[in-house]
Coordinates of C-alpha atoms in Angstrom, one line a residue:
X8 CA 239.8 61.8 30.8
X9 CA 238.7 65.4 30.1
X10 CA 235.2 65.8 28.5
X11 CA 234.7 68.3 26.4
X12 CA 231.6 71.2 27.8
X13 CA 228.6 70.5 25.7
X14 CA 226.4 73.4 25.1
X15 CA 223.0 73.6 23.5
X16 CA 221.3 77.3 22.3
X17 CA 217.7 77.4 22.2
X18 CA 216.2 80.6 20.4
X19 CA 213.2 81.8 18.3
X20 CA 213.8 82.5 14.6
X21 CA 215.1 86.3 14.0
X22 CA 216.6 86.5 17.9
X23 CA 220.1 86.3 17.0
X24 CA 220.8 82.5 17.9
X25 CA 223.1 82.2 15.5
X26 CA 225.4 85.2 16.0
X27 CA 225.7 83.7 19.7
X28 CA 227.1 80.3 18.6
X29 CA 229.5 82.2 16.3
X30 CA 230.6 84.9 19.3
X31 CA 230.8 81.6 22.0
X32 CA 233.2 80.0 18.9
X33 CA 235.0 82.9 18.4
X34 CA 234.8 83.2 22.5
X35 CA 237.1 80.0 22.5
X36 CA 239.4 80.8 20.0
X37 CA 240.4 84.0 21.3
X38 CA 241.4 82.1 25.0
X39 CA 242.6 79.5 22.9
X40 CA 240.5 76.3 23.2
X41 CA 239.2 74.1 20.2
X42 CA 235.8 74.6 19.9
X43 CA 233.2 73.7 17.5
X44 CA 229.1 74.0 16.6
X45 CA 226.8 72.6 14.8
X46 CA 222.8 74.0 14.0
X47 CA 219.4 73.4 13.2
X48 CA 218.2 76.5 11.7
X49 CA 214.3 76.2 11.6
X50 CA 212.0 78.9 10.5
X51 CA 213.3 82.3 10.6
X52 CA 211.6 84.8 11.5
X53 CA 209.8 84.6 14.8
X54 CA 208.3 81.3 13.5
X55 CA 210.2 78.2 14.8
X56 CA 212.5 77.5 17.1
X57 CA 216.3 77.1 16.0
X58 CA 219.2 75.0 17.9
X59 CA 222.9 75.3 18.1
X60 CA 225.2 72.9 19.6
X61 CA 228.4 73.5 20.8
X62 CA 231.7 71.6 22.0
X63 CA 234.2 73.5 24.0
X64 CA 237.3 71.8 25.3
X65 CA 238.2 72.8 29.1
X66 CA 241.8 72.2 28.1
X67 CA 243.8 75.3 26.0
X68 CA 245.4 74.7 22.9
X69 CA 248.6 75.2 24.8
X70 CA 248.8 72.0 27.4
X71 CA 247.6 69.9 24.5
X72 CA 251.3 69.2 23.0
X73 CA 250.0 69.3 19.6
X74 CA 247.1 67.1 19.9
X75 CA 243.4 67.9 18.8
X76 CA 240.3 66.4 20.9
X77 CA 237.4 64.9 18.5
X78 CA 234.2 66.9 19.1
X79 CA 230.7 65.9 19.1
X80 CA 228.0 67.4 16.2
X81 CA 225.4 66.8 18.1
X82 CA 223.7 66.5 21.9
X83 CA 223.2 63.1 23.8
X84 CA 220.2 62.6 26.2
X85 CA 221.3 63.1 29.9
X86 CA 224.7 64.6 29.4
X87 CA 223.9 68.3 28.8
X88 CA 226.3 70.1 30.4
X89 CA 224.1 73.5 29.4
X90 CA 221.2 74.5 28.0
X91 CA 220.7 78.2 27.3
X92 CA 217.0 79.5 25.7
X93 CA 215.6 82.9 25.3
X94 CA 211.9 81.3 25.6
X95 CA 210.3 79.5 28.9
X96 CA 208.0 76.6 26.9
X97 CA 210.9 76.0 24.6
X98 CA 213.1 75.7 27.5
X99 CA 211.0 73.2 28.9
X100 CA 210.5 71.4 25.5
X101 CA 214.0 71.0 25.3
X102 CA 214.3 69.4 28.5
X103 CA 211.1 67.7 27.5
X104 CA 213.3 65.5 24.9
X105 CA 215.6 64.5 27.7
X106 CA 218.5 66.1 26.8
X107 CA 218.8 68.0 30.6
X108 CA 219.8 66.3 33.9
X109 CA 219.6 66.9 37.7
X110 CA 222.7 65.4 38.1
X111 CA 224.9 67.7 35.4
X112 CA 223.4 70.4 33.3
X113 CA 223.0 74.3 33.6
X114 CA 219.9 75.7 32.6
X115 CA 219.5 79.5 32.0
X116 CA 216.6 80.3 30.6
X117 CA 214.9 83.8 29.7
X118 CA 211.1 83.9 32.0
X119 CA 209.2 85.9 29.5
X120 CA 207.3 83.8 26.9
X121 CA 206.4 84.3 22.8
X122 CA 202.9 82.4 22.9
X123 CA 202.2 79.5 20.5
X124 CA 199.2 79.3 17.8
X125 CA 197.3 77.1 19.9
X126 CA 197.6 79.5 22.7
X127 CA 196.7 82.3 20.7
X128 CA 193.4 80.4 18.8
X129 CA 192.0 80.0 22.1
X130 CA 188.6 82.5 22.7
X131 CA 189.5 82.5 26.4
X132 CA 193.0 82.4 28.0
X133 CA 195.2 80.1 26.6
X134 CA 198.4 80.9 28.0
X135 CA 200.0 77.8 29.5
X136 CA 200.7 78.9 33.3
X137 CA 204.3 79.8 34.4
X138 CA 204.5 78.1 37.7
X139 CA 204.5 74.2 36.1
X140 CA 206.9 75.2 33.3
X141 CA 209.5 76.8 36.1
X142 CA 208.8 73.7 38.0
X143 CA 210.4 71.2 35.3
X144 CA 213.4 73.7 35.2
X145 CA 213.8 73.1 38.8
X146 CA 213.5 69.8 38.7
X147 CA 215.7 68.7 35.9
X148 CA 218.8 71.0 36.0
X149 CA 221.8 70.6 38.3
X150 CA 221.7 74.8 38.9
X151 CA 219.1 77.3 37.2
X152 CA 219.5 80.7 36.5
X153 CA 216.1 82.2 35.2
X154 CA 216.0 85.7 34.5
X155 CA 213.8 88.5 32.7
X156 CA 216.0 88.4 29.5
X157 CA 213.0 91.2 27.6
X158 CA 213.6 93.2 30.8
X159 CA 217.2 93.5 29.9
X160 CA 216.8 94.2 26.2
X161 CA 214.8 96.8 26.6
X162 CA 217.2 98.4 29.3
X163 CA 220.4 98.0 27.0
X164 CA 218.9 98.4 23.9
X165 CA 220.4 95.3 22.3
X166 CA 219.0 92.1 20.9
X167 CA 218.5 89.1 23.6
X168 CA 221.7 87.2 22.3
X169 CA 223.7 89.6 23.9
X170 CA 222.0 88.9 27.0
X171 CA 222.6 85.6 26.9
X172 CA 225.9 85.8 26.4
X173 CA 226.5 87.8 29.5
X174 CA 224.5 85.1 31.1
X175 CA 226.6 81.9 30.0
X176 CA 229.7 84.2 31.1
X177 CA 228.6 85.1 34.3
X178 CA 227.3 81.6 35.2
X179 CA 231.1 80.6 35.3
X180 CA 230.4 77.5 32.6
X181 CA 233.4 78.1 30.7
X182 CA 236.8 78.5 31.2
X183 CA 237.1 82.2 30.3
X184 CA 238.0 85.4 31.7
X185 CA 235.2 88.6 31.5
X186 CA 238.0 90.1 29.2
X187 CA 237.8 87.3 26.7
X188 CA 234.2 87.8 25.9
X189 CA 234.0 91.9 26.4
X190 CA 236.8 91.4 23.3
X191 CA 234.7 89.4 20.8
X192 CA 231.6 92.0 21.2
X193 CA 233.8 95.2 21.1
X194 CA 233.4 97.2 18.7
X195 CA 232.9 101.5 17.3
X196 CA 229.2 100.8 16.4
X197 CA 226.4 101.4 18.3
X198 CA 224.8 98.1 18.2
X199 CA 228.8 96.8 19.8
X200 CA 228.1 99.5 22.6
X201 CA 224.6 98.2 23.2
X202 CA 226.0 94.6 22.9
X203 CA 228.3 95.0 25.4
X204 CA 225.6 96.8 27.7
X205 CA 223.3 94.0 27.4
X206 CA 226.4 91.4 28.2
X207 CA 227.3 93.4 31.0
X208 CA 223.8 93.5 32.8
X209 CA 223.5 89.8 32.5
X210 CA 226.6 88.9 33.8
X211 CA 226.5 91.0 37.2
X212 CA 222.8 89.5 36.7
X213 CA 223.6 86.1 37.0
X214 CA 226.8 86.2 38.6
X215 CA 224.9 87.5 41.9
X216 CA 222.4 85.0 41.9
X217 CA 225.4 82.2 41.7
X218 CA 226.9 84.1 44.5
X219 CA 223.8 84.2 46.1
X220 CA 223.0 80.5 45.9
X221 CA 226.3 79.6 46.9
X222 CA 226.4 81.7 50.3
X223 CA 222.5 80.1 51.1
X224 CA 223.9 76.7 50.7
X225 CA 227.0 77.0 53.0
X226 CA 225.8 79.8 55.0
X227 CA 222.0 80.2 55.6
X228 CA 218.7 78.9 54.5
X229 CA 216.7 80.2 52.2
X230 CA 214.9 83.3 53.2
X231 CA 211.1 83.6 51.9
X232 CA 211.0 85.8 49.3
X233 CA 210.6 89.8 49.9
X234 CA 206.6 91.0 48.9
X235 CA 205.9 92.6 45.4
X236 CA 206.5 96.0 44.8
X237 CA 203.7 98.1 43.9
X238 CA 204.9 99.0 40.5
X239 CA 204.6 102.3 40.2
X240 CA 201.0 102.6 42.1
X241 CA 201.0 105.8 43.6
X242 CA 201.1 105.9 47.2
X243 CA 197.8 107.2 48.7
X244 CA 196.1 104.5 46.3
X245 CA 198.5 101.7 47.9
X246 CA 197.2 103.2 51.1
X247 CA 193.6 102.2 50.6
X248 CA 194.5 98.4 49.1
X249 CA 195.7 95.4 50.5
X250 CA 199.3 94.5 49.3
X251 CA 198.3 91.8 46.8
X252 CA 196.5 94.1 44.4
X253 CA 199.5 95.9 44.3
X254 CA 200.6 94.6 41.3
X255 CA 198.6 94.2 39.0
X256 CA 197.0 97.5 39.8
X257 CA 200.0 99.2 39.5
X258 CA 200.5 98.0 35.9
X259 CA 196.6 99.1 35.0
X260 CA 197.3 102.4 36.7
X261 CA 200.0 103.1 34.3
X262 CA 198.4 101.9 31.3
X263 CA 195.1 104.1 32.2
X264 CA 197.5 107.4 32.6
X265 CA 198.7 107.2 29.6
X266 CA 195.4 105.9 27.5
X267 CA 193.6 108.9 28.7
X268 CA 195.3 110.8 32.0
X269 CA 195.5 111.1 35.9
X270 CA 191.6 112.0 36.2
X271 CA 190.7 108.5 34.0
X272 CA 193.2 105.9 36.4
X273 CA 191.7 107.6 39.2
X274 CA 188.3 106.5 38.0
X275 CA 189.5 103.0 37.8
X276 CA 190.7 103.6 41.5
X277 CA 187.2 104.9 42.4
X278 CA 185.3 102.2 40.3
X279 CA 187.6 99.5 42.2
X280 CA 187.4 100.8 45.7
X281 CA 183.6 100.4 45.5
X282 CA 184.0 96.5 45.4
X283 CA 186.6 96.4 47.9
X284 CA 183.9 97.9 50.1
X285 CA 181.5 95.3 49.3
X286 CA 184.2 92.7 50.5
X287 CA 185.4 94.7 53.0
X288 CA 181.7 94.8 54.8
X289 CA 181.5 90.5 54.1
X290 CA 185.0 90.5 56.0
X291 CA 186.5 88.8 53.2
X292 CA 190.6 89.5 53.5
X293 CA 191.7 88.1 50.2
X294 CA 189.3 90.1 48.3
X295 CA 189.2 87.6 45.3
X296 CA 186.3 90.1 43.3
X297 CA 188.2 93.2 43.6
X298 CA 191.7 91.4 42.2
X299 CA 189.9 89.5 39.5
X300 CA 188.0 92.9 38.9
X301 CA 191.1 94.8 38.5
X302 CA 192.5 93.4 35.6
X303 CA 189.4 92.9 33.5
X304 CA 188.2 96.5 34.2
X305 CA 191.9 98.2 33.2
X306 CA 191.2 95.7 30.1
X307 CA 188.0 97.3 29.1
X308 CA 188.8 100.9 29.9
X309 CA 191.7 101.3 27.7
X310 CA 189.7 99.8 24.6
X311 CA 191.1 99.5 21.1
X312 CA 190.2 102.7 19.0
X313 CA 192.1 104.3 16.2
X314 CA 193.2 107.1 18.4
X315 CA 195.0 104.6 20.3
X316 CA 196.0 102.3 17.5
X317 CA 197.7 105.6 16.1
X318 CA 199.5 106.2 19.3
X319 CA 200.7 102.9 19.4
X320 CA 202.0 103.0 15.6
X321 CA 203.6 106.8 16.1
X322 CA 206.1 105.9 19.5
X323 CA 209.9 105.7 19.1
X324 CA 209.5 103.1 21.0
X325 CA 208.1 100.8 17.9
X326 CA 210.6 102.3 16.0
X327 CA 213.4 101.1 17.7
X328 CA 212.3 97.9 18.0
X329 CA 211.5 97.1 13.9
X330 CA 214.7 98.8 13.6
X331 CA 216.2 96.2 15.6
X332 CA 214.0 93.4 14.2
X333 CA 215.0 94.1 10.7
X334 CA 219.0 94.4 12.0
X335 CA 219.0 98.4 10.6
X336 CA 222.6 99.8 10.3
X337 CA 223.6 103.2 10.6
X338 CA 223.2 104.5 7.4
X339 CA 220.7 102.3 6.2
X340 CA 217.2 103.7 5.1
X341 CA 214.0 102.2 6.7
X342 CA 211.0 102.7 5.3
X343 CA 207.7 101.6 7.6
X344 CA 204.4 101.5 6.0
X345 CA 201.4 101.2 8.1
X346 CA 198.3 100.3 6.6
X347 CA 194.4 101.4 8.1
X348 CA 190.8 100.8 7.0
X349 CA 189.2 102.7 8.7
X350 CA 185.0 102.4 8.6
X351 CA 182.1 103.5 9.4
X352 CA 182.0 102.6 13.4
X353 CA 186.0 103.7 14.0
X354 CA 184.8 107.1 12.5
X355 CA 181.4 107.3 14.7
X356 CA 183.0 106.5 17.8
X357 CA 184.4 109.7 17.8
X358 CA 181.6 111.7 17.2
X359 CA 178.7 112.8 19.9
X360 CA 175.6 110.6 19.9
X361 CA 173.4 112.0 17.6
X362 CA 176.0 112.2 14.8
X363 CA 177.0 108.7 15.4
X364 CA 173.9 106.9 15.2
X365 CA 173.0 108.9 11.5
X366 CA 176.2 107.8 10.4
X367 CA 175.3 104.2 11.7
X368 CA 171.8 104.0 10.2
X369 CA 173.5 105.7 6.6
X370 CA 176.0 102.7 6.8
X371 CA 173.1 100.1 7.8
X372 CA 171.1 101.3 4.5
X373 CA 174.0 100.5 2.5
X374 CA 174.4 96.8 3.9
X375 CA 170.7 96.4 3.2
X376 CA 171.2 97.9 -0.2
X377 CA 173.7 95.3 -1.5
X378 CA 176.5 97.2 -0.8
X379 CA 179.9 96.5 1.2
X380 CA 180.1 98.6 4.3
X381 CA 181.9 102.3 3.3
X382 CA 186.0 102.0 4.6
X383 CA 188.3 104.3 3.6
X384 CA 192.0 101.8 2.5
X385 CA 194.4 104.1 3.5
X386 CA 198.7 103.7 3.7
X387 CA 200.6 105.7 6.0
X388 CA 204.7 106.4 5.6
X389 CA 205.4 106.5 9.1
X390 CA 209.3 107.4 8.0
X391 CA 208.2 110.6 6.4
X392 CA 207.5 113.6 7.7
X393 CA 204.0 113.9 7.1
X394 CA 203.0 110.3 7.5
X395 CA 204.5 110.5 11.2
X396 CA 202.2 114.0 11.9
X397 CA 199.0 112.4 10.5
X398 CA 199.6 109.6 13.1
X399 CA 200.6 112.1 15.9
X400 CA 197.8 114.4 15.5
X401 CA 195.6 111.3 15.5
X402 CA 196.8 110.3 18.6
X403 CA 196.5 113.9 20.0
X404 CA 192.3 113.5 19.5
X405 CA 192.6 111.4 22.9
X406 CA 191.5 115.0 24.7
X407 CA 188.1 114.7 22.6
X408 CA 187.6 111.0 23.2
X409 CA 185.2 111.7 26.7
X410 CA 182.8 113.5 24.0
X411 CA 183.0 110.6 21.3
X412 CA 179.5 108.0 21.3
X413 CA 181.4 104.9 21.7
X414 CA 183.2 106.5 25.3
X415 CA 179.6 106.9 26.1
X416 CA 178.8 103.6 25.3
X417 CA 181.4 101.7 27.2
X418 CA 181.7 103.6 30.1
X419 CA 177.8 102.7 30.5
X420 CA 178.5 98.7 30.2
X421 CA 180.7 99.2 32.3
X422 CA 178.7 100.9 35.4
X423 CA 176.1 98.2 34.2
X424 CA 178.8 95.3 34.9
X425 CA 180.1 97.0 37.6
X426 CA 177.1 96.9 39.7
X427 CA 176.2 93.7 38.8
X428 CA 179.2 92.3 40.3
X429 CA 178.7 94.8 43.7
X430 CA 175.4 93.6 44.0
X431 CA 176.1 90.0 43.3
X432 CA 178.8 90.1 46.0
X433 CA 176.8 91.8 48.7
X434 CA 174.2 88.3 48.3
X435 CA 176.6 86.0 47.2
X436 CA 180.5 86.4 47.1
X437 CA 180.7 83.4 44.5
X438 CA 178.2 84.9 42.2
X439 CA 180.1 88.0 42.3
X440 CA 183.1 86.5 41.2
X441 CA 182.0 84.7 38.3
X442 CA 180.5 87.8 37.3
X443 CA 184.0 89.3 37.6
X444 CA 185.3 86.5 35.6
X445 CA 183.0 87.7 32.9
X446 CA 184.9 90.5 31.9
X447 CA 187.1 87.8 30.1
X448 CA 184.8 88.1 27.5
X449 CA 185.6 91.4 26.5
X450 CA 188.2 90.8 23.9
X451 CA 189.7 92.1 20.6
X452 CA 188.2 94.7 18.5
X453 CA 185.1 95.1 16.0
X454 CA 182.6 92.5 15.9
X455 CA 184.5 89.8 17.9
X456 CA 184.9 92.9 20.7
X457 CA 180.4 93.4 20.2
X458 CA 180.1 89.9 20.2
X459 CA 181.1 89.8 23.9
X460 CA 180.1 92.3 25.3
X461 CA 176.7 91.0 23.9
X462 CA 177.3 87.5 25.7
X463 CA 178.2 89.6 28.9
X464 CA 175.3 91.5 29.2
X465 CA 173.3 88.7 28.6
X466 CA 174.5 86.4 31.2
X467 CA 174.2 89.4 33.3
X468 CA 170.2 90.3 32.6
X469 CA 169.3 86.8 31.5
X470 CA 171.1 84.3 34.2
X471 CA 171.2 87.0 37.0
X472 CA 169.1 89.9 36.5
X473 CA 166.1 90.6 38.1
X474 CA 164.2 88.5 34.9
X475 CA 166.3 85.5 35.7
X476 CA 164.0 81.9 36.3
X477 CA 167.5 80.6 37.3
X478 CA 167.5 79.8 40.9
X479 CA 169.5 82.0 43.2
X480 CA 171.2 79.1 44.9
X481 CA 172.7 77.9 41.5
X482 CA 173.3 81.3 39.8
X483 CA 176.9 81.1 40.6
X484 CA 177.2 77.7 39.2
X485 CA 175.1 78.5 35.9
X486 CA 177.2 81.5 35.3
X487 CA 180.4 79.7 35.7
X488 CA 179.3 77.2 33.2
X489 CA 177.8 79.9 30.7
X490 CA 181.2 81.7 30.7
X491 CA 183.2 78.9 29.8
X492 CA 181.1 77.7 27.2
X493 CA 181.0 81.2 25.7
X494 CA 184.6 80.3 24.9
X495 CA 184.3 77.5 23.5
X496 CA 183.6 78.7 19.6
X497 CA 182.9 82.0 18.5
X498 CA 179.5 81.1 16.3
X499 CA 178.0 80.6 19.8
X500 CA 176.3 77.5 19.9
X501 CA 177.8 75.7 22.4
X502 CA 176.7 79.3 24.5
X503 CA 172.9 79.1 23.6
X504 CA 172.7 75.1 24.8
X505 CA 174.2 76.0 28.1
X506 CA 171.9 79.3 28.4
X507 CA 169.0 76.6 27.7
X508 CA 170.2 74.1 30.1
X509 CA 170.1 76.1 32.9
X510 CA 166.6 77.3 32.2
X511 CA 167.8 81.2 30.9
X512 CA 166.9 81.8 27.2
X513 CA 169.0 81.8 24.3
X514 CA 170.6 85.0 22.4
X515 CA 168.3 87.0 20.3
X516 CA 168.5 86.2 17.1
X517 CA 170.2 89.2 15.0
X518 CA 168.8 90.2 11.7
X519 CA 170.7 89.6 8.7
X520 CA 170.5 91.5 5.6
X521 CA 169.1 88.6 2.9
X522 CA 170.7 89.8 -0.5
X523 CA 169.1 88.1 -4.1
X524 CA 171.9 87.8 -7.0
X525 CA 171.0 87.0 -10.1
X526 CA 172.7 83.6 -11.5
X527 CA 174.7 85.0 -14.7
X528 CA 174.5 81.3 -16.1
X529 CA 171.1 82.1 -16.6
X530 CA 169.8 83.3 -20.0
X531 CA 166.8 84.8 -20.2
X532 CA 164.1 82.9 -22.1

């Protein structure tokens, strides 16, 4: 007896799940099979996860002699035929619940991942890692396809439901022709032309991987997979480093050129090439302090200032994507809003030292005073004309950054850091890559961004610095411990006990203003 193809649609609220359950419906109806969905909606919005099930009959309309097949409202543990998400983890989840099987269902599934509230509350990194998550996939679906969904967004300029549609398409899942689905999405709009471009990079996407698959099953065996390219590095840097930094470096060159220019990523290069030296000398080929280094140090160097925040705010890049978050039309009128507080420190950092730290003490005074810290509230229309060159010639103060106090400032914990770990490693490999791990604890911006860079230079004058009573034999050990428990909560207690523990001393205490208000319950006497 004929079964009818069960399909469920996995999706994050505001992604379009539901216009792809009404184009696979409408995909049916048009090649003229009985079809039908149900869905869970969830929290829109970016929030929740949402659900639709569908039931397409194999059979057309046609050789049914006037009959109609029941259909199901709902999936039934094991007998998935295929699961479809635009989100890794929920993709897992899903399969979590038992609905997937080796033995019968199709999983395509988007790699890139939005990350939870509990992975985003966590000080340190709380991303749940790729490889298990790809490893349940693997293990639970008849035939995976798992692509770079965001990838192909961004190329097409649609939202990721087209994508997906092109992926169910080109998997070969349902009984229809390319022509069937091209037809549904056509359209004179814009968003139809980028629709169809989205469709039409997924299918070719997915339909050569099933090729693919199917001539290493009959034909070969599975070749090991070709090495990473270097992603845009230039090539007398990928010269002078081994092949696995490639990567990653690539992606912190890029990001450096454009935070400040050619001469500040090659100062990354430079700062880098001095620890592959040190490792280079020990005869160490997988360089583990240089590639932990890497990332850290591009993390640090491109740090959060309102020069860069403006930058961010002003691309066409962010506009098109709200545009395509809130579903814009042509014809429509957007209006973006982009609100700043500046204070006291955002304006300082950009001027030389002398000027900063007056501007600082003023700002201190008033604290001490009684009085909130000065901030200037301020609301940008980055639709109009003169909100957009208020951000832009924000952005164009990055040539007068180098001369700004805080540039000063964190280019000089860095060198500190920096040759910490170089001579760490040139002792002690391990030491100097916990010290390398440290840079972890330069996150986020204002106090939370002081606050670790506080803990970092600690652990590095306290625990390894030449006033250390830690022993040099467990250094690496204590500073392995000390970094993790500087993660743990951000009042940093659990920081001080392990600074205690292994016989360094605890934080300085910082003074706090102490500010008397009178009780207005009070009445004098």
């Amino acid at each position: 007896m004929t079964q009818a193809i069960s399909i469920l649609l996995c999706a994050l609220g505001g992604e379009g799940g539901g216009v792809l359950a009404d184009w696979l419906v409408d995909v049916a109806r048009h090649a003229g099979h009985p079809a039908q969905a149900t869905s869970i909606p969830g929290v829109a919005q970016r929030t929740g996860a949402t659900t639709y099930y569908l039931e397409v009959y194999p059979l057309p309309h046609s050789q049914l002699q006037g009959r109609w097949p029941v259909l199901g409202l709902n999936p039934l543990p094991g007998r998935l035929d295929a699961l479809v998400s635009s989100e890794l983890l929920e993709t897992a989840r899903q399969i979590g619940n038992g609905l997937a099987s080796a033995d019968r269902t199709l999983v395509i599934s988007a790699s890139s991942r939005a990350l939870t509230t509990a992975e985003k509350m966590t000080m340190g990194d709380g991303r749940r890692a790729e490889g298990p998550l790809l490893d349940v996939v693997a293990a639970h679906s008849l035939r995976h396809h798992v692509l770079d969904m965001a990838q192909l967004c961004q190329q097409s300029g649609t939202m990721v439901s087209a994508v997906m549609l092109g992926s169910v398409a080109g998997s070969g899942l349902l009984p229809f022709a390319r022509t069937h689905y091209e037809a549904v999405l056509a359209g004179p709009g814009a968003s139809a032309q980028a629709s169809l471009r989205g469709f039409a990079l997924a299918f070719d996407r997915v339909a050569r991987q099933r090729e693919q698959a199917q001539y290493v099953e009959h034909v070969l065996k599975p070749e090991p997979p070709a090495p990473a390219a270097s992603a845009g590095l230039p090539a007398d840097v990928a010269a002078r480093f081994p092949a696995a930094l490639h990567p990653l470096m690539g992606l912190a060159h890029q990001r450096l050129l454009e935070y400040q220019g050619p001469a500040y990523a090659q100062l990354y290069v430079q700062r880098l090439a001095r620890l592959l030296n040190v490792e280079n000398f020990a005869a160490d080929a997988s360089h583990p302090v240089t590639a932990e280094t890497s990332r850290w140090l591009a993390l640090w160097m491109a740090f959060d200032d309102i020069v860069r925040v403006a930058d961010l705010k002003s691309r066409a890049s962010r506009w098109a994507r709200v545009t395509q978050e809130v579903k814009a039309q042509e014809g429509d009128v957007l209006k973006v809003y982009d609100h700043f507080k500046p204070g006291v420190p955002e304006l300082a950092a950009l001027l030389p030292q002398g000027l900063a730290k007056r501007l600082l003490r003023w700002d201190r005074a008033r604290v001490v005073r009684g009085q909130a810290p000065w901030s200037m509230p301020l609301k940008v229309a980055r639709h109009a004309l003169w909100g957009m060159a208020s951000l832009r010639l924000l952005a164009s103060l990055r040539v007068l950054r180098p001369l700004g106090s805080r540039y000063a400032t964190e280019q000089a914990l860095i060198e500190e850091w920096l040759d910490g770990i170089e001579n760490a490693t040139r002792h002690s490999p391990a030491l100097g890559l916990e010290l390398a791990r440290c840079g972890q604890l330069i996150k986020g911006y204002g106090s939370t961004n002081e606050r670790g860079k506080d803990n970092l230079l600690h652990i590095l004058r306290q625990v390894c610095g030449t006033a250390s009573k830690v022993p040099v034999a467990e250094q690496a050990q204590a500073v392995a411990r000390i970094r993790q428990a500087a993660l743990l909560d951000e009042a940093g207690q659990a920081l001080d006990q392990a600074l205690l523990q292994h016989g360094a001393p605890a934080r300085p205490v910082k003074e706090q203003p102490v500010l008397w208000m009178k009780n207005p319950r009070l009445k004098k006497t």
